[in-house]
XYZ file of C-alpha atoms in Angstrom:
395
model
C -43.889 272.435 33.146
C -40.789 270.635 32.132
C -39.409 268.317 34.518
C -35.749 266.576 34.418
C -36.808 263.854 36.252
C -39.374 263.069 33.324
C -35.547 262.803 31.230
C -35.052 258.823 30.007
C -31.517 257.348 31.632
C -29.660 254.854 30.144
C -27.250 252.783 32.524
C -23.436 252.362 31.110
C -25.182 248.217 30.796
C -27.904 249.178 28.170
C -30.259 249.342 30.432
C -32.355 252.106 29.790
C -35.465 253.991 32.108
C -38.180 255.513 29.930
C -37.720 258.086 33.152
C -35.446 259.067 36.360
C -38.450 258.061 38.821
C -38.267 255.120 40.531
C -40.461 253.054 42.728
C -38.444 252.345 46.316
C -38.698 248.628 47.530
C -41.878 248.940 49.641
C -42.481 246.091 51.921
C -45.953 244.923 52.124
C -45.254 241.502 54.780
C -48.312 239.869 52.160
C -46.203 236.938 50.675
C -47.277 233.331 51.623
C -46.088 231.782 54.890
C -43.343 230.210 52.774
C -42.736 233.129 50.511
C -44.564 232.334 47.572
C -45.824 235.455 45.814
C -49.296 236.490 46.361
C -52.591 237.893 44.696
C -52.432 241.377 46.819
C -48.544 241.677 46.312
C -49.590 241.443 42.138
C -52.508 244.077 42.940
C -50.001 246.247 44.583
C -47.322 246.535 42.044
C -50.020 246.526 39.179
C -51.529 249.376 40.270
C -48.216 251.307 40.805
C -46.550 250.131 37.592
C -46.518 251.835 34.168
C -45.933 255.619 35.426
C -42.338 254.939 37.161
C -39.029 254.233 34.907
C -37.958 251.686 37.504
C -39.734 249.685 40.442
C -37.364 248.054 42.812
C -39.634 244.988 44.433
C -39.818 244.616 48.102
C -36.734 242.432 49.784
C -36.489 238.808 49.079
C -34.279 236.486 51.286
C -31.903 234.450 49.253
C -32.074 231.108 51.654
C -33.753 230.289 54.774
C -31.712 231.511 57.609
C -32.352 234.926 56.062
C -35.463 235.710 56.340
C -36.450 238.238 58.714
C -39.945 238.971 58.947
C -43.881 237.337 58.326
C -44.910 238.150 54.931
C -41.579 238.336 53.323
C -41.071 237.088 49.478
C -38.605 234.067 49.496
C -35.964 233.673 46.017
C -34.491 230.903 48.179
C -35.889 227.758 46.335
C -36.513 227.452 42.629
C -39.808 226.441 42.866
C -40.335 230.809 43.720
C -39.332 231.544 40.275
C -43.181 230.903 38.989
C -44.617 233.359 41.413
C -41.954 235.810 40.992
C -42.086 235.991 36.943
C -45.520 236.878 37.495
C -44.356 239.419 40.047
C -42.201 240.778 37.773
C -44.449 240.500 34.277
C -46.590 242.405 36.518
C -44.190 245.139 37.383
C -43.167 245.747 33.711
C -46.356 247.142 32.308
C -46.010 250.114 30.035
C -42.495 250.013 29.620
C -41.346 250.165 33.489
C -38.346 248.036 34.281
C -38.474 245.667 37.348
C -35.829 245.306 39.969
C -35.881 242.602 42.839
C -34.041 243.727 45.835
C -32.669 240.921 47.381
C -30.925 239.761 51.157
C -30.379 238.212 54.364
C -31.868 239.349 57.539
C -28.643 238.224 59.736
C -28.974 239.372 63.628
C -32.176 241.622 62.171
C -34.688 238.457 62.889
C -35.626 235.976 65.797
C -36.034 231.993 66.699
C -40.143 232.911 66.243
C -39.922 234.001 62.775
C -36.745 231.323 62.256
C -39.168 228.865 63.371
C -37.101 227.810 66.436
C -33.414 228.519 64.989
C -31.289 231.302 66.677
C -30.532 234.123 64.194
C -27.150 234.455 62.684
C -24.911 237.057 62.451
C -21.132 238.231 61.466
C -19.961 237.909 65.387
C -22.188 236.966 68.481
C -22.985 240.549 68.871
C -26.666 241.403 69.903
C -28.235 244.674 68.231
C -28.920 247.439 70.912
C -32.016 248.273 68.729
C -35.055 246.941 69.385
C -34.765 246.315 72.805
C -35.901 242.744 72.525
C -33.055 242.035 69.898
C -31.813 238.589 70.288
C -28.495 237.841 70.723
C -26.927 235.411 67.166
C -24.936 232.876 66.326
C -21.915 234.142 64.287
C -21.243 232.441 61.088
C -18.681 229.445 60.587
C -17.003 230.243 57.622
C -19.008 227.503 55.815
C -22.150 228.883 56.137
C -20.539 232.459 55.003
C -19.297 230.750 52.051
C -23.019 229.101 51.454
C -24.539 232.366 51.752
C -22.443 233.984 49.157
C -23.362 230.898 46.972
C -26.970 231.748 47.550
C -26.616 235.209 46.669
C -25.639 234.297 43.277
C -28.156 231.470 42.971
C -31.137 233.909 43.727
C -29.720 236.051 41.092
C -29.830 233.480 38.604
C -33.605 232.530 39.846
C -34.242 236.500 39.500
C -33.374 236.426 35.707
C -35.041 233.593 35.327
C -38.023 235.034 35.998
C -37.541 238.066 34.049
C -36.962 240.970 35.699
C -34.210 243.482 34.812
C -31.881 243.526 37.808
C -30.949 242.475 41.551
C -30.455 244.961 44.555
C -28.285 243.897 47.145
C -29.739 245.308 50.817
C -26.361 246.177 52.187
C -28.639 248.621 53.919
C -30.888 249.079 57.686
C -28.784 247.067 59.396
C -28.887 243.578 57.735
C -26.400 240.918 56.997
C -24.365 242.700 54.246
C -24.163 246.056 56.622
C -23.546 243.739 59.439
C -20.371 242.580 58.199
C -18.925 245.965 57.019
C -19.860 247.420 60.832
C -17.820 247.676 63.556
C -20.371 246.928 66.297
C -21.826 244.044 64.497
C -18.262 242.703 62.913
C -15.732 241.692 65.179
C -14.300 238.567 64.143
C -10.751 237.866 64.152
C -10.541 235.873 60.708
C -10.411 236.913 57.049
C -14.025 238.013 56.965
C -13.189 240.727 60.126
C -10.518 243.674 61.021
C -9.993 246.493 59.779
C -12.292 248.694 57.643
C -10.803 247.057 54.325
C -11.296 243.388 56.061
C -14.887 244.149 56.857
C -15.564 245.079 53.100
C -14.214 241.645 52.209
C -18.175 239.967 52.311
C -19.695 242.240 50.306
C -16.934 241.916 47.613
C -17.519 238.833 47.773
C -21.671 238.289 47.087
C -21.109 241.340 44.660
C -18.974 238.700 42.887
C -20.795 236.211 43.467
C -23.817 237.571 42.043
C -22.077 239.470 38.982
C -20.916 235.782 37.818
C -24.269 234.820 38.073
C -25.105 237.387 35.912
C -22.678 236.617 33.164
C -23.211 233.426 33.072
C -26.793 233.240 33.218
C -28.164 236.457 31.693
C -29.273 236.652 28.152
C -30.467 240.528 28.355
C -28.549 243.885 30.153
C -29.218 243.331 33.625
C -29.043 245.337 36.111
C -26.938 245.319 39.430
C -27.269 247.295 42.285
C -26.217 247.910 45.642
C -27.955 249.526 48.538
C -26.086 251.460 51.492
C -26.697 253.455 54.805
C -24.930 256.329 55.219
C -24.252 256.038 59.306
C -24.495 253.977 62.485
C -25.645 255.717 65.580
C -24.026 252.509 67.450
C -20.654 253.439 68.986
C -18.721 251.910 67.729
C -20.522 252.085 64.343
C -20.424 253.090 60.815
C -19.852 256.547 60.630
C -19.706 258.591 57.289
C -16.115 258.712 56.494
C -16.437 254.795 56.371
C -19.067 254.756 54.063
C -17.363 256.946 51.755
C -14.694 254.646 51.605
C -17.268 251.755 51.215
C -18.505 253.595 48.228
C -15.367 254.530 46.840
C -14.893 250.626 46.634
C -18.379 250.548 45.179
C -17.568 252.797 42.494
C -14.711 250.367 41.266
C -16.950 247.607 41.341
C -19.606 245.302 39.135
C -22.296 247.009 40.498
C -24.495 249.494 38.055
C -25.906 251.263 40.682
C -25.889 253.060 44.199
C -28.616 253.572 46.177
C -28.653 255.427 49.358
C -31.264 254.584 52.172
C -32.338 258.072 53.786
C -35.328 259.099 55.231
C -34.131 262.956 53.896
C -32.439 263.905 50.568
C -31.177 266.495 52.786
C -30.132 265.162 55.607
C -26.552 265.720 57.357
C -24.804 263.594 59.455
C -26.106 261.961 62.898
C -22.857 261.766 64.406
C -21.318 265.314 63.607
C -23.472 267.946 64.089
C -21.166 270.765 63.224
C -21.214 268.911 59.790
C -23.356 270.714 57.746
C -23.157 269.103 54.133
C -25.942 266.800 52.848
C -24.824 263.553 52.719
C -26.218 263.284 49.175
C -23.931 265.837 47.956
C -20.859 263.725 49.645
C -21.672 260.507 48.018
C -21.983 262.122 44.260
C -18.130 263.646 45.310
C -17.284 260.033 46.293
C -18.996 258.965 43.502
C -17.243 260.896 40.945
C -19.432 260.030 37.792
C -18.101 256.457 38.479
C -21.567 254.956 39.389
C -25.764 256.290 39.086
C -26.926 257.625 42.379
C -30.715 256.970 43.245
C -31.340 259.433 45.941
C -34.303 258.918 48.199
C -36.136 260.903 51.364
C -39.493 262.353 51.523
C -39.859 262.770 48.175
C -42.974 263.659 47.805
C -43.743 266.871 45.025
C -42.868 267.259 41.783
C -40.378 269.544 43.339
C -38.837 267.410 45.797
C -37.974 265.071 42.859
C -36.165 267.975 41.210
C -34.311 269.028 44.322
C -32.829 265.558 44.295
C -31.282 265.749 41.024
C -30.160 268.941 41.672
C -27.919 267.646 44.697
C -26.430 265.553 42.266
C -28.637 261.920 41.977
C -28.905 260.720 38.380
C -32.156 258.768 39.475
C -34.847 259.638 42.466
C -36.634 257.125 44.376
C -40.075 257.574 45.907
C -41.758 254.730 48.597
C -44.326 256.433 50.841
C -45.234 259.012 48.288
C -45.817 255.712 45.944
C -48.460 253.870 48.648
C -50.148 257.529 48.369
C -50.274 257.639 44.906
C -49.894 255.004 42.754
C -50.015 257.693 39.387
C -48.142 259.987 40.309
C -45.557 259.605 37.459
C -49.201 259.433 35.374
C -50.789 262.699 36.971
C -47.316 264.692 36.146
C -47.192 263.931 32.182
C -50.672 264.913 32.064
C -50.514 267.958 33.721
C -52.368 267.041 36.574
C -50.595 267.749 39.448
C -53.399 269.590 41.500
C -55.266 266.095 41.696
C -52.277 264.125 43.413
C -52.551 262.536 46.456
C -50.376 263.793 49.112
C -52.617 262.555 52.091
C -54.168 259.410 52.800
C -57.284 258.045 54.718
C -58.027 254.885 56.303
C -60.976 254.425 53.894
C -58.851 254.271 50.757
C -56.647 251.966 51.023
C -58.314 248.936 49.788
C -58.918 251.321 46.598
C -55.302 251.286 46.605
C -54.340 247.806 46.619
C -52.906 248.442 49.692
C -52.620 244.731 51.318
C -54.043 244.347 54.534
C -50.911 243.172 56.528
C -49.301 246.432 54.877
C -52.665 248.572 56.306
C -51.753 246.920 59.959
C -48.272 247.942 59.987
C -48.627 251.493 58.103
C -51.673 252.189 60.788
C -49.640 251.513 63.534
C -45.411 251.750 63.371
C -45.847 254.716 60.536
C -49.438 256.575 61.182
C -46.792 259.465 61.955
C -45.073 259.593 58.408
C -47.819 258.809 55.929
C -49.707 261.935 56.571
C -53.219 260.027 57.346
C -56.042 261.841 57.908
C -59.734 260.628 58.188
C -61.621 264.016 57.378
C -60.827 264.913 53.455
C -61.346 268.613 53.958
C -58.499 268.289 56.126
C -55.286 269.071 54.619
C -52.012 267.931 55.877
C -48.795 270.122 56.458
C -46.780 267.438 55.939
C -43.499 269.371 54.779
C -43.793 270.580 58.675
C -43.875 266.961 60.187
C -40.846 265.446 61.635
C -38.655 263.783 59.430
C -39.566 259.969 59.182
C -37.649 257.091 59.737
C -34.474 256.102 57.871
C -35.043 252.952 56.017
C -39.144 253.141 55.914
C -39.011 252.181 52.672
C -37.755 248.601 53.840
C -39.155 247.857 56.945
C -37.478 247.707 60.312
């Protein structure tokens, strides 16, 4: 069968995917306790690389104060770029181009994993979500300013180490979201306000990092920026100010958008009587302007097709990925029959699945990754509820 998704895509850069899949950034918590890249984080990606057109790497923090969570990669020091060329020679087997997604945590961390410093945040506004949240220390205009430098300086460390593009996480609630929210943004200087105002930080790492680029790169490299559609926070981001967030994307540096769903299909959380997939707003907003990866339980050959046909020029996959590593592989050949849709306990060290990653999937997700320990059991997964916006990147 003939498959668009198997189509090559060039970005308006150079850039160009051998196909429209792509590999969403997949947390695995397996770095070093300083962020240094690891053996099972180069097991991982080598055993998922080749099939996909793209792999966007798991989230790195661009300096210290960002970090937000054991086990995270680190592109905060230059002595990270030898561990992350290897991460990212690693990705590009077979043709497959390698993105690093990278961020700061802001309010979405704590003094334990800060090692005794309070988390920071746009305003002294503490997240209703977890519970435990911890309430952070907003910003002096300094340290915003440093932070933007460091966005840019982990871009140049990124191309140093080969791979083909930066994504900035302006997605699941972190620093870049925080700033462009309501709830989490409400300081009184330039950096606050109105909608426009709160756009004003990630214009300015998108700069930031875009400079970088230019200066630094010697190759088309890629730059891309990842958003969530809504808020459920009131007040909060709600759709018609992403739309306008996008809009601004769509004049931008950036190469790509990339939306953070756990659904293709999903509709708004806010207005119920609003029946249009959010998708199919962003490629209006969008207006040809800017690529689209859509993303959301992805998971058949046919899912990946009903994603372009909403109007995504790329389709990203994460928990169908952990799964099956060739899936991309078992398509081309004809093979579908043998892919893995379910997944036992028992294979995941076949799987260069890390164990940290085992932990967490066993326990926060054992509802979304369609586990079963009996292999003559098969798994209606297209029945189960729809998973957690944002899987893809932990918390």
């Amino acid at each position: 069968m003939t498959y668009k998704f198997l189509d090559s895509f060039k970005f308006d850069n150079g850039v160009t995917l051998k196909n429209r899949m792509v590999m969403s950034p997949t947390t695995t918590m397996s770095s070093f306790y300083n962020g240094r890249v690891t053996n099972d984080e180069i097991d991982f990606y080598g055993a998922r690389a080749g099939g996909v057109g793209m792999i966007i790497g798991e989230v790195a923090n661009v300096i210290d104060s960002g970090k937000g969570f054991e086990g995270e990669l680190s592109i905060a020091d230059d002595g990270d770029i030898p561990g992350l060329a290897r991460l990212a020679n690693t990705m590009k087997q077979n043709g497959t181009k390698a993105v690093l997604q990278i961020f700061h945590a802001g309010r979405k961390s704590n003094d334990s994993i800060l090692r005794g410093q309070q988390p920071v945040s746009a305003s002294a506004v503490k997240a209703a979500f977890p519970a435990d949240s911890q309430e952070p220390r907003a910003l002096t205009a300094d340290e915003i300013d440093e932070i933007i430098v460091a966005f840019g300086d982990a871009t140049r460390r990124a191309i140093a180490a080969g791979f083909d593009g930066v994504e900035l996480h302006g997605a699941n609630t972190y620093l870049l979201q925080q700033f462009f929210s309501p709830n989490s943004n409400q300081r009184t200087d330039k950096w606050g306000g109105d909608r426009e105002a709160r756009m004003g930080f990630a214009k300015a790492v998108i700069a930031s990092v875009h400079k970088a680029i230019v200066a630094n790169a010697d190759r088309p490299f890629l730059l891309g920026y990842r958003v969530s559609p809504e808020e459920i926070e009131t007040p909060g981001i709600r759709l018609a100010d992403t739309l306008a967030f996008v809009d601004m994307l769509a004049d931008s540096d950036v190469d790509y958008v990339h939306t953070s769903m756990g659904s293709a299909h999903r509709t708004s959380l806010n207005d119920k009587t609003d029946h249009e997939p959010i998708m199919a707003k962003l490629v209006k907003q969008l207006a040809g302007r800017k690529p689209l990866i859509g993303v959301g339980s992805v998971e058949k050959p046919a899912d990946a097709e009903a994603v372009l046909a909403l109007g995504a020029d790329l389709v990203a996959m994460g928990r169908e990925m952990i799964r099956e590593p060739q899936w991309v592989e078992k398509v081309v050949d004809g093979d579908e029959a043998s892919i893995r849709y379910r997944l036992s306990p028992s294979e995941m060290d076949e799987l260069k699945i890390p164990r940290a990653m085992q932990d967490y999937l066993k326990g926060a997700f054992y509802s979304v990754m369609h586990f079963t320990t009996d292999p003559n059991v098969a798994v209606d997964y297209q029945n189960e509820a729809a998973p957690m916006e944002g899987f893809e990147n932990k918390m």
